[in-house]
Amino acid sequence: MLKKEEEEEEEIENEDEEEEEEKEEEEKEVEVEEEEEEEKEKEEDEKKKDDEEEEEEEDEKEDEEENEDKEEKEAEEKEAEENEEEEKEDDEEEEDEEKQEDDDDDDDEEEEEEKEKEKKKEEALYE
């Protein structure tokens, strides 16, 4: 009878040990799953962060290009205005020179007519 009790006790102990081992194994599996889940979340967070940084860099680059284009356009417009203003000044200067030449020609002609009149007066006096 004692032997049977001992066997039963041993069997119960073995079952308890098996249950404990199974429990530990389950806990280890749960722990491994949790670690894998944490690692996965960490990788996703890093990827999300990298994507955001990349998008931010692209936005900055796009803004920079837009600013460069805007500055270039403004410089071209300014240059065109300066050229137009310069052309206008050149035209005005040319007009002024032509007017001055015309005035000088008129003065010369007037002076020539005066001399001619004076000459005729003198000739008339000598005659």
Coordinates of N, CA and C in Angstrom, one line a residue:
M1 N 0.8 -1.2 0.0 CA 0.0 0.0 0.0 C 0.9 1.3 0.0
L2 N 1.9 1.2 0.7 CA 2.8 2.3 0.8 C 3.4 2.7 -0.5
K3 N 3.7 1.6 -1.2 CA 4.4 1.8 -2.5 C 3.4 2.5 -3.4
K4 N 2.2 2.1 -3.4 CA 1.2 2.7 -4.2 C 1.0 4.1 -3.9
E5 N 1.0 4.5 -2.7 CA 0.9 5.9 -2.3 C 2.1 6.7 -2.8
E6 N 3.3 6.1 -2.6 CA 4.5 6.7 -3.1 C 4.4 6.9 -4.6
E7 N 3.9 6.0 -5.3 CA 3.8 6.1 -6.7 C 2.8 7.2 -7.1
E8 N 1.7 7.2 -6.4 CA 0.7 8.2 -6.6 C 1.3 9.6 -6.3
E9 N 2.0 9.7 -5.2 CA 2.6 11.0 -4.8 C 3.7 11.4 -5.9
E10 N 4.4 10.4 -6.3 CA 5.5 10.7 -7.3 C 4.8 11.2 -8.6
E11 N 3.7 10.5 -8.9 CA 3.0 10.9 -10.1 C 2.4 12.3 -10.0
I12 N 1.9 12.6 -8.9 CA 1.3 14.0 -8.7 C 2.5 15.0 -8.8
E13 N 3.6 14.7 -8.2 CA 4.8 15.6 -8.3 C 5.2 15.8 -9.7
N14 N 5.2 14.7 -10.5 CA 5.6 14.7 -11.9 C 4.6 15.6 -12.6
E15 N 3.4 15.4 -12.3 CA 2.3 16.2 -13.0 C 2.5 17.7 -12.7
D16 N 2.8 17.9 -11.4 CA 3.0 19.3 -10.9 C 4.2 19.9 -11.6
E17 N 5.3 19.1 -11.7 CA 6.5 19.6 -12.4 C 6.2 19.9 -13.9
E18 N 5.5 19.0 -14.5 CA 5.1 19.2 -15.9 C 4.3 20.4 -16.1
E19 N 3.3 20.6 -15.2 CA 2.5 21.8 -15.2 C 3.3 23.1 -15.1
E20 N 4.3 23.0 -14.1 CA 5.1 24.1 -13.9 C 6.0 24.4 -15.1
E21 N 6.5 23.4 -15.7 CA 7.3 23.5 -16.9 C 6.5 24.1 -18.0
E22 N 5.3 23.6 -18.2 CA 4.4 24.1 -19.2 C 4.1 25.6 -19.0
K23 N 3.8 25.9 -17.7 CA 3.5 27.3 -17.4 C 4.7 28.2 -17.7
E24 N 5.9 27.8 -17.3 CA 7.2 28.5 -17.6 C 7.4 28.7 -19.1
E25 N 7.1 27.6 -19.8 CA 7.3 27.7 -21.3 C 6.3 28.7 -21.9
E26 N 5.0 28.6 -21.4 CA 4.0 29.6 -21.9 C 4.4 31.0 -21.6
E27 N 5.0 31.2 -20.4 CA 5.4 32.6 -20.0 C 6.5 33.0 -20.9
K28 N 7.5 32.1 -21.2 CA 8.6 32.5 -22.1 C 8.0 32.8 -23.5
E29 N 7.1 32.0 -24.0 CA 6.5 32.3 -25.3 C 5.8 33.7 -25.3
V30 N 5.1 34.0 -24.2 CA 4.4 35.3 -24.1 C 5.5 36.4 -24.1
E31 N 6.5 36.2 -23.3 CA 7.6 37.2 -23.2 C 8.3 37.4 -24.6
V32 N 8.5 36.3 -25.3 CA 9.1 36.4 -26.6 C 8.2 37.1 -27.6
E33 N 6.9 36.8 -27.5 CA 5.9 37.5 -28.4 C 5.8 39.0 -28.0
E34 N 5.9 39.3 -26.8 CA 5.9 40.7 -26.3 C 7.1 41.5 -26.9
E35 N 8.3 40.8 -26.7 CA 9.5 41.4 -27.2 C 9.5 41.6 -28.7
E36 N 8.9 40.6 -29.4 CA 8.8 40.7 -30.9 C 7.9 41.9 -31.3
E37 N 6.7 42.0 -30.5 CA 5.8 43.1 -30.8 C 6.4 44.4 -30.5
E38 N 7.2 44.5 -29.4 CA 7.9 45.8 -29.1 C 8.9 46.2 -30.2
E39 N 9.6 45.1 -30.7 CA 10.6 45.4 -31.7 C 9.9 45.8 -33.0
K40 N 8.8 45.2 -33.3 CA 8.0 45.6 -34.5 C 7.5 47.0 -34.4
E41 N 7.0 47.4 -33.2 CA 6.5 48.7 -33.0 C 7.7 49.7 -33.1
K42 N 8.8 49.4 -32.6 CA 10.0 50.2 -32.6 C 10.4 50.5 -34.1
E43 N 10.4 49.4 -34.9 CA 10.8 49.5 -36.3 C 9.8 50.4 -37.0
E44 N 8.5 50.2 -36.7 CA 7.4 51.0 -37.4 C 7.6 52.5 -37.0
D45 N 7.9 52.7 -35.7 CA 8.1 54.1 -35.3 C 9.3 54.7 -36.0
E46 N 10.4 54.0 -36.1 CA 11.6 54.5 -36.8 C 11.3 54.7 -38.3
K47 N 10.6 53.8 -38.9 CA 10.2 54.0 -40.3 C 9.3 55.3 -40.5
K48 N 8.4 55.4 -39.6 CA 7.5 56.6 -39.6 C 8.3 57.9 -39.5
K49 N 9.2 57.8 -38.5 CA 10.1 59.0 -38.3 C 11.0 59.3 -39.5
D50 N 11.5 58.2 -40.1 CA 12.3 58.4 -41.3 C 11.5 59.0 -42.5
D51 N 10.3 58.5 -42.6 CA 9.4 59.0 -43.7 C 9.1 60.4 -43.4
E52 N 8.8 60.8 -42.2 CA 8.5 62.2 -41.9 C 9.7 63.1 -42.2
E53 N 10.9 62.7 -41.8 CA 12.1 63.4 -42.1 C 12.3 63.6 -43.6
E54 N 12.1 62.5 -44.3 CA 12.3 62.6 -45.8 C 11.3 63.5 -46.4
E55 N 10.0 63.5 -45.9 CA 9.0 64.4 -46.4 C 9.3 65.8 -46.1
E56 N 9.8 66.0 -44.9 CA 10.2 67.4 -44.5 C 11.4 67.9 -45.4
E57 N 12.3 67.1 -45.6 CA 13.5 67.5 -46.5 C 13.0 67.8 -47.9
E58 N 12.0 67.0 -48.4 CA 11.5 67.2 -49.7 C 10.7 68.6 -49.8
D59 N 10.0 68.8 -48.7 CA 9.2 70.1 -48.6 C 10.2 71.3 -48.6
E60 N 11.3 71.1 -47.8 CA 12.3 72.2 -47.7 C 12.9 72.4 -49.1
K61 N 13.3 71.3 -49.7 CA 13.9 71.4 -51.1 C 12.9 72.1 -52.0
E62 N 11.7 71.7 -52.0 CA 10.7 72.3 -52.9 C 10.5 73.8 -52.6
D63 N 10.5 74.2 -51.3 CA 10.4 75.6 -50.9 C 11.6 76.4 -51.4
E64 N 12.8 75.8 -51.3 CA 14.0 76.4 -51.7 C 14.0 76.6 -53.2
E65 N 13.5 75.6 -54.0 CA 13.5 75.7 -55.4 C 12.5 76.8 -55.8
E66 N 11.3 76.9 -55.1 CA 10.3 77.9 -55.4 C 10.9 79.3 -55.2
N67 N 11.6 79.4 -54.1 CA 12.2 80.7 -53.7 C 13.3 81.1 -54.8
E68 N 14.1 80.1 -55.2 CA 15.1 80.4 -56.2 C 14.4 80.9 -57.5
D69 N 13.3 80.1 -57.9 CA 12.6 80.5 -59.1 C 12.0 81.9 -59.0
K70 N 11.5 82.2 -57.8 CA 10.9 83.5 -57.6 C 11.9 84.6 -57.7
E71 N 13.1 84.4 -57.0 CA 14.2 85.4 -57.1 C 14.7 85.6 -58.5
E72 N 14.8 84.4 -59.2 CA 15.3 84.5 -60.6 C 14.3 85.3 -61.5
K73 N 13.0 85.1 -61.3 CA 12.0 85.8 -62.0 C 12.0 87.3 -61.7
E74 N 12.1 87.6 -60.4 CA 12.2 89.0 -60.0 C 13.4 89.7 -60.6
A75 N 14.5 89.0 -60.6 CA 15.8 89.5 -61.2 C 15.6 89.8 -62.6
E76 N 14.9 88.8 -63.3 CA 14.7 89.0 -64.8 C 13.8 90.2 -65.0
E77 N 12.7 90.3 -64.2 CA 11.8 91.5 -64.3 C 12.5 92.8 -64.1
K78 N 13.3 92.8 -63.0 CA 14.1 94.0 -62.7 C 15.0 94.4 -63.8
E79 N 15.7 93.4 -64.4 CA 16.6 93.7 -65.5 C 15.8 94.2 -66.7
A80 N 14.7 93.6 -67.0 CA 13.8 94.0 -68.1 C 13.4 95.5 -67.9
E81 N 13.0 95.8 -66.7 CA 12.6 97.2 -66.3 C 13.8 98.2 -66.5
E82 N 14.9 97.8 -66.0 CA 16.1 98.6 -66.2 C 16.5 98.8 -67.7
N83 N 16.4 97.7 -68.4 CA 16.7 97.8 -69.9 C 15.7 98.8 -70.5
E84 N 14.4 98.6 -70.2 CA 13.3 99.4 -70.7 C 13.6 100.9 -70.4
E85 N 13.9 101.2 -69.1 CA 14.2 102.5 -68.7 C 15.4 103.1 -69.4
E86 N 16.4 102.3 -69.5 CA 17.6 102.7 -70.2 C 17.3 103.1 -71.7
E87 N 16.5 102.2 -72.3 CA 16.1 102.4 -73.7 C 15.3 103.7 -73.8
K88 N 14.4 103.9 -72.9 CA 13.6 105.2 -72.9 C 14.5 106.4 -72.7
E89 N 15.5 106.3 -71.8 CA 16.4 107.4 -71.6 C 17.2 107.7 -72.9
D90 N 17.7 106.6 -73.5 CA 18.5 106.7 -74.8 C 17.6 107.4 -75.9
D91 N 16.4 107.0 -76.0 CA 15.5 107.6 -77.0 C 15.3 109.1 -76.7
E92 N 15.1 109.4 -75.4 CA 14.9 110.8 -75.0 C 16.1 111.6 -75.3
E93 N 17.3 111.0 -75.0 CA 18.5 111.7 -75.3 C 18.7 111.9 -76.8
E94 N 18.4 110.9 -77.6 CA 18.5 111.0 -79.0 C 17.5 112.1 -79.5
E95 N 16.3 112.1 -79.0 CA 15.3 113.1 -79.4 C 15.9 114.5 -79.1
D96 N 16.4 114.6 -77.8 CA 17.0 115.9 -77.4 C 18.1 116.4 -78.4
E97 N 19.0 115.4 -78.7 CA 20.1 115.7 -79.6 C 19.5 116.2 -81.0
E98 N 18.6 115.4 -81.5 CA 18.0 115.8 -82.8 C 17.3 117.2 -82.7
K99 N 16.6 117.5 -81.6 CA 16.0 118.8 -81.5 C 17.1 119.9 -81.4
Q100 N 18.1 119.5 -80.6 CA 19.2 120.5 -80.5 C 19.8 120.8 -81.9
E101 N 20.0 119.7 -82.7 CA 20.6 119.8 -84.0 C 19.7 120.7 -84.9
D102 N 18.3 120.4 -84.8 CA 17.4 121.2 -85.6 C 17.4 122.6 -85.2
D103 N 17.5 122.9 -83.8 CA 17.6 124.3 -83.3 C 18.8 124.9 -83.8
D104 N 19.9 124.2 -83.8 CA 21.2 124.7 -84.3 C 21.1 125.0 -85.8
D105 N 20.5 124.1 -86.5 CA 20.3 124.4 -88.0 C 19.5 125.6 -88.2
D106 N 18.4 125.7 -87.4 CA 17.5 126.9 -87.5 C 18.3 128.2 -87.2
D107 N 19.1 128.1 -86.1 CA 19.9 129.2 -85.7 C 20.9 129.6 -86.8
D108 N 21.6 128.6 -87.4 CA 22.5 128.8 -88.5 C 21.8 129.4 -89.7
E109 N 20.7 128.9 -90.0 CA 19.9 129.4 -91.1 C 19.5 130.9 -90.9
E110 N 19.0 131.1 -89.6 CA 18.6 132.5 -89.3 C 19.8 133.4 -89.4
E111 N 21.0 132.9 -88.8 CA 22.2 133.7 -88.9 C 22.6 134.0 -90.3
E112 N 22.5 132.9 -91.2 CA 22.8 133.1 -92.6 C 21.9 134.1 -93.2
E113 N 20.6 134.1 -92.9 CA 19.7 135.0 -93.5 C 20.0 136.4 -93.0
E114 N 20.4 136.6 -91.7 CA 20.8 137.9 -91.2 C 22.0 138.4 -92.0
K115 N 23.0 137.5 -92.1 CA 24.2 138.0 -92.9 C 23.8 138.4 -94.3
E116 N 22.9 137.6 -94.9 CA 22.5 137.9 -96.3 C 21.8 139.3 -96.3
K117 N 20.9 139.5 -95.3 CA 20.2 140.8 -95.3 C 21.3 141.9 -95.1
E118 N 22.2 141.7 -94.2 CA 23.2 142.7 -93.9 C 24.0 143.0 -95.1
K119 N 24.4 141.9 -95.8 CA 25.1 142.0 -97.1 C 24.4 142.8 -98.1
K120 N 23.1 142.6 -98.2 CA 22.3 143.3 -99.2 C 22.2 144.8 -98.8
K121 N 22.0 145.0 -97.5 CA 22.0 146.4 -97.0 C 23.3 147.1 -97.4
E122 N 24.4 146.5 -97.1 CA 25.7 147.1 -97.4 C 25.8 147.3 -98.9
E123 N 25.4 146.4 -99.7 CA 25.4 146.5 -101.2 C 24.5 147.6 -101.6
A124 N 23.4 147.7 -101.0 CA 22.4 148.8 -101.3 C 23.0 150.1 -101.0
L125 N 23.8 150.2 -99.9 CA 24.4 151.4 -99.5 C 25.5 151.8 -100.4
Y126 N 26.2 150.9 -101.0 CA 27.3 151.2 -101.9 C 26.8 151.6 -103.3
E127 N 25.7 151.2 -103.6 CA 25.2 151.4 -104.9 C 24.6 152.8 -105.1

